[in-house]
Short mmCIF file of C-alpha atoms in Angstrom, two decimals:
data_model
loop_
_atom_site.label_atom_id
_atom_site.label_comp_id
_atom_site.label_asym_id
_atom_site.label_seq_id
_atom_site.Cartn_x
_atom_site.Cartn_y
_atom_site.Cartn_z
CA GLY J 1 -2.40 -73.06 -19.77
CA ASP J 2 -4.91 -75.81 -20.32
CA SER J 3 -8.55 -74.78 -20.41
CA VAL J 4 -12.06 -75.93 -21.30
CA THR J 5 -14.77 -73.72 -22.76
CA GLN J 6 -18.44 -74.69 -22.71
CA MET J 7 -21.48 -73.04 -24.18
CA GLU J 8 -23.32 -70.90 -21.68
CA GLY J 9 -26.62 -72.03 -20.34
CA PRO J 10 -29.25 -72.51 -19.44
CA VAL J 11 -30.29 -74.68 -22.34
CA THR J 12 -34.04 -75.20 -22.29
CA LEU J 13 -35.56 -77.97 -24.39
CA SER J 14 -38.84 -79.79 -24.69
CA GLU J 15 -38.92 -83.51 -23.95
CA GLU J 16 -37.75 -85.66 -26.91
CA ALA J 17 -35.80 -82.78 -28.47
CA PHE J 18 -32.24 -83.19 -29.76
CA LEU J 19 -29.49 -81.96 -27.47
CA THR J 20 -26.07 -80.55 -28.28
CA ILE J 21 -23.81 -78.97 -25.68
CA ASN J 22 -20.62 -77.56 -27.17
CA CYS J 23 -17.22 -78.06 -25.55
CA THR J 24 -13.82 -76.99 -26.87
CA TYR J 25 -10.48 -77.30 -25.17
CA THR J 26 -6.95 -75.92 -25.18
CA ALA J 27 -4.18 -78.26 -24.09
CA THR J 28 -0.76 -79.48 -25.09
CA GLY J 29 -0.48 -83.04 -26.24
CA TYR J 30 -3.38 -85.46 -26.23
CA PRO J 31 -5.49 -85.12 -23.10
CA SER J 32 -8.30 -87.44 -22.06
CA LEU J 33 -11.72 -85.80 -22.26
CA PHE J 34 -14.72 -86.27 -19.99
CA TRP J 35 -18.32 -85.27 -19.49
CA TYR J 36 -19.56 -85.20 -15.90
CA VAL J 37 -23.16 -84.57 -14.84
CA GLN J 38 -24.39 -83.00 -11.60
CA TYR J 39 -28.03 -83.63 -10.73
CA PRO J 40 -29.69 -81.29 -8.20
CA GLY J 41 -28.39 -81.95 -4.70
CA GLU J 42 -25.97 -84.65 -5.83
CA GLY J 43 -22.25 -84.97 -6.55
CA LEU J 44 -20.55 -85.10 -9.92
CA GLN J 45 -21.03 -88.33 -11.82
CA LEU J 46 -18.96 -89.44 -14.77
CA LEU J 47 -21.21 -89.59 -17.84
CA LEU J 48 -18.71 -90.61 -20.52
CA LYS J 49 -15.09 -90.27 -21.54
CA ALA J 50 -12.70 -90.59 -24.50
CA THR J 51 -8.97 -91.04 -24.26
CA LYS J 52 -7.72 -90.54 -27.82
CA ALA J 53 -8.60 -88.79 -31.04
CA ASP J 54 -11.71 -90.06 -32.88
CA ASP J 55 -12.81 -92.09 -29.85
CA LYS J 56 -16.55 -91.90 -29.14
CA GLY J 57 -17.73 -92.06 -25.57
CA SER J 58 -21.33 -93.09 -24.93
CA ASN J 59 -23.61 -93.74 -21.98
CA LYS J 60 -27.36 -93.51 -21.25
CA GLY J 61 -28.05 -92.33 -24.81
CA PHE J 62 -25.46 -89.53 -24.62
CA GLU J 63 -22.52 -89.47 -27.03
CA ALA J 64 -19.42 -87.35 -27.58
CA THR J 65 -16.61 -87.74 -30.12
CA TYR J 66 -13.02 -86.61 -29.48
CA ARG J 67 -12.17 -84.31 -32.41
CA LYS J 68 -8.50 -83.43 -32.36
CA GLU J 69 -8.68 -81.28 -35.50
CA THR J 70 -11.29 -78.96 -33.98
CA THR J 71 -10.23 -79.52 -30.33
CA SER J 72 -13.83 -80.30 -29.48
CA PHE J 73 -15.85 -82.84 -27.50
CA HIS J 74 -19.49 -81.89 -28.01
CA LEU J 75 -22.16 -83.74 -26.04
CA GLU J 76 -25.22 -85.00 -27.93
CA LYS J 77 -28.40 -86.89 -27.19
CA GLY J 78 -31.08 -87.73 -29.70
CA SER J 79 -34.10 -87.45 -27.41
CA VAL J 80 -33.88 -85.81 -24.01
CA GLN J 81 -36.06 -86.62 -21.03
CA VAL J 82 -37.16 -84.50 -18.08
CA SER J 83 -34.84 -86.62 -15.93
CA ASP J 84 -31.84 -85.34 -17.93
CA SER J 85 -32.26 -81.91 -16.35
CA ALA J 86 -28.92 -81.25 -14.65
CA VAL J 87 -25.66 -79.35 -14.99
CA TYR J 88 -23.17 -80.85 -17.45
CA PHE J 89 -19.42 -80.30 -17.13
CA CYS J 90 -16.79 -80.93 -19.78
CA ALA J 91 -13.31 -81.68 -18.45
CA LEU J 92 -9.84 -82.67 -19.59
CA LYS J 93 -6.87 -84.42 -17.99
CA ARG J 94 -3.37 -84.63 -19.37
CA ASP J 95 -1.56 -87.92 -18.95
CA SER J 96 1.28 -86.10 -17.18
CA SER J 97 -1.05 -84.58 -14.57
CA TYR J 98 -3.40 -85.80 -11.86
CA LYS J 99 -5.91 -83.03 -12.01
CA LEU J 100 -9.09 -82.60 -13.98
CA ILE J 101 -9.64 -79.19 -15.57
CA PHE J 102 -13.31 -78.35 -15.86
CA GLY J 103 -15.38 -75.99 -17.92
CA SER J 104 -17.86 -73.72 -16.17
CA GLY J 105 -20.79 -76.07 -16.73
CA THR J 106 -23.99 -75.90 -18.79
CA ARG J 107 -27.37 -76.15 -17.13
CA LEU J 108 -29.94 -78.18 -19.05
CA LEU J 109 -33.65 -77.84 -18.32
CA VAL J 110 -36.01 -80.23 -20.06
CA ARG J 111 -39.71 -79.35 -19.96
CA PRO J 112 -42.47 -81.98 -20.29
CA ASP G 1 -18.56 -100.06 -3.65
CA THR G 2 -20.22 -97.59 -1.31
CA GLY G 3 -18.93 -94.48 -3.06
CA VAL G 4 -17.02 -91.48 -1.77
CA SER G 5 -18.52 -89.95 1.36
CA GLN G 6 -17.98 -86.47 2.78
CA ASN G 7 -18.87 -84.97 6.14
CA PRO G 8 -20.40 -82.67 7.02
CA ARG G 9 -22.62 -81.98 4.03
CA HIS G 10 -23.16 -78.39 5.13
CA LYS G 11 -21.14 -76.10 7.37
CA ILE G 12 -21.99 -72.56 8.39
CA THR G 13 -19.30 -70.68 10.27
CA LYS G 14 -18.35 -67.16 11.22
CA ARG G 15 -15.44 -65.36 9.66
CA GLY G 16 -12.21 -66.10 11.48
CA GLN G 17 -13.23 -69.54 12.71
CA ASN G 18 -11.45 -72.77 11.74
CA VAL G 19 -13.30 -75.57 9.96
CA THR G 20 -12.39 -79.16 9.10
CA PHE G 21 -13.96 -81.41 6.49
CA ARG G 22 -13.59 -85.16 6.13
CA CYS G 23 -13.52 -87.35 3.03
CA ASP G 24 -13.75 -91.15 2.99
CA PRO G 25 -12.72 -92.49 -0.43
CA ILE G 26 -13.78 -95.72 -2.08
CA SER G 27 -11.90 -98.39 -0.13
CA GLU G 28 -9.56 -99.73 -2.79
CA HIS G 29 -8.66 -96.31 -4.24
CA ASN G 30 -5.17 -95.12 -3.35
CA ARG G 31 -5.53 -91.69 -5.00
CA LEU G 32 -7.52 -88.87 -3.41
CA TYR G 33 -8.24 -85.37 -4.70
CA TRP G 34 -9.77 -82.18 -3.31
CA TYR G 35 -11.50 -79.61 -5.51
CA ARG G 36 -13.37 -76.39 -4.82
CA GLN G 37 -16.48 -75.30 -6.69
CA THR G 38 -17.92 -71.80 -6.47
CA LEU G 39 -21.40 -70.89 -7.63
CA GLY G 40 -21.79 -71.07 -11.38
CA GLN G 41 -18.31 -72.41 -11.98
CA GLY G 42 -16.71 -75.77 -12.56
CA PRO G 43 -14.62 -77.46 -9.89
CA GLU G 44 -11.02 -76.24 -9.45
CA PHE G 45 -8.25 -78.57 -8.32
CA LEU G 46 -6.82 -77.98 -4.84
CA THR G 47 -4.61 -80.93 -3.95
CA TYR G 48 -3.83 -84.61 -4.59
CA PHE G 49 -2.71 -87.55 -2.45
CA GLN G 50 -1.26 -90.86 -3.49
CA ASN G 51 -1.66 -93.05 -0.42
CA GLU G 52 -0.57 -90.78 2.46
CA ALA G 53 1.75 -88.59 0.37
CA GLN G 54 0.53 -85.18 -0.76
CA LEU G 55 2.05 -84.93 -4.23
CA GLU G 56 0.55 -81.79 -5.69
CA LYS G 57 -0.93 -78.56 -4.35
CA SER G 58 -2.60 -75.82 -6.33
CA ARG G 59 -1.67 -72.19 -5.86
CA LEU G 60 -5.33 -71.80 -4.80
CA LEU G 61 -4.37 -73.59 -1.58
CA SER G 62 -3.18 -70.70 0.55
CA ASP G 63 -1.30 -71.05 3.83
CA ARG G 64 -4.63 -71.10 5.65
CA PHE G 65 -5.52 -74.41 4.00
CA SER G 66 -4.04 -77.74 5.01
CA ALA G 67 -4.92 -81.24 3.94
CA GLU G 68 -3.86 -84.56 5.39
CA ARG G 69 -4.31 -88.24 4.69
CA PRO G 70 -2.56 -89.77 7.66
CA LYS G 71 -2.97 -93.49 6.99
CA GLY G 72 -3.67 -93.40 3.30
CA SER G 73 -7.38 -93.88 3.89
CA PHE G 74 -9.61 -90.93 4.84
CA SER G 75 -8.51 -87.33 4.33
CA THR G 76 -9.20 -84.05 6.12
CA LEU G 77 -9.17 -80.52 4.74
CA GLU G 78 -8.80 -77.74 7.31
CA ILE G 79 -9.31 -74.05 6.68
CA GLN G 80 -7.97 -71.71 9.34
CA ARG G 81 -9.23 -68.17 9.94
CA THR G 82 -12.01 -68.54 7.39
CA GLU G 83 -12.85 -65.63 5.10
CA GLN G 84 -16.07 -64.92 3.21
CA GLY G 85 -14.25 -65.76 -0.02
CA ASP G 86 -13.83 -69.33 1.23
CA SER G 87 -17.56 -69.93 0.83
CA ALA G 88 -17.86 -72.71 -1.75
CA MET G 89 -18.57 -76.38 -2.26
CA TYR G 90 -15.57 -78.54 -1.37
CA LEU G 91 -15.47 -81.75 -3.38
CA CYS G 92 -13.46 -84.89 -2.76
CA ALA G 93 -12.73 -87.53 -5.38
CA SER G 94 -10.85 -90.81 -5.42
CA SER G 95 -9.49 -93.17 -8.03
CA ARG G 96 -7.29 -96.15 -8.75
CA PRO G 97 -4.07 -95.38 -10.65
CA THR G 98 -4.79 -94.13 -14.19
CA ASP G 99 -8.53 -94.58 -13.60
CA THR G 100 -11.59 -92.36 -13.52
CA GLN G 101 -12.07 -89.98 -10.61
CA TYR G 102 -15.25 -90.62 -8.61
CA PHE G 103 -16.66 -87.69 -6.69
CA GLY G 104 -18.39 -87.42 -3.35
CA PRO G 105 -21.47 -85.26 -2.70
CA GLY G 106 -19.40 -82.34 -1.41
CA THR G 107 -19.38 -80.15 1.69
CA ARG G 108 -21.00 -76.77 1.26
CA LEU G 109 -19.26 -74.10 3.34
CA THR G 110 -20.90 -70.78 4.13
CA VAL G 111 -18.78 -68.16 5.91
CA LEU G 112 -20.83 -65.37 7.49
#
């Protein structure tokens, strides 16, 4: 069945460091791909998405490119801030389905 | 756009008791979803409504679980005869057709 695999956390970085969180997926066809973020005590928020191969999603300095050949959707940010500390979830959704399938999440901790 | 709201935010109950959660979606969204999130994991799909019709149910939704959306607006999720394994965060999301799912803050259930 469809699945999403994320790198295990926590990922601990100093402020202004470069961030990469790896995400790979298994799915039939061409799913849409998403990154959601969950700040402490809050609900999931959509961070960015891409709906077809080679699309790049971007928001708030975060970017991810839909790579069909490597079935990946890695999240990157050039310079993280303390306020980026949160749990990040990669997810997919097939066009033929209503449900999102999530990875297990990666906790990011950014130190001043 | 006031966002998706969920009540209560926290619920502590004893094993064997029944509990009911409420979700109010974003007003113009006709699609509503329930997910369950256990500690350290990503959300898992439970069920989906389009207007008042429940169109998909996960195998995770045992006979003790029932969800309704009587007038195509708010939704309730009831768990009968709660078990300790039901302890989790229950998330509600809503969307327009073919659009992004927006999540509420969740209801955290603790079964003692």
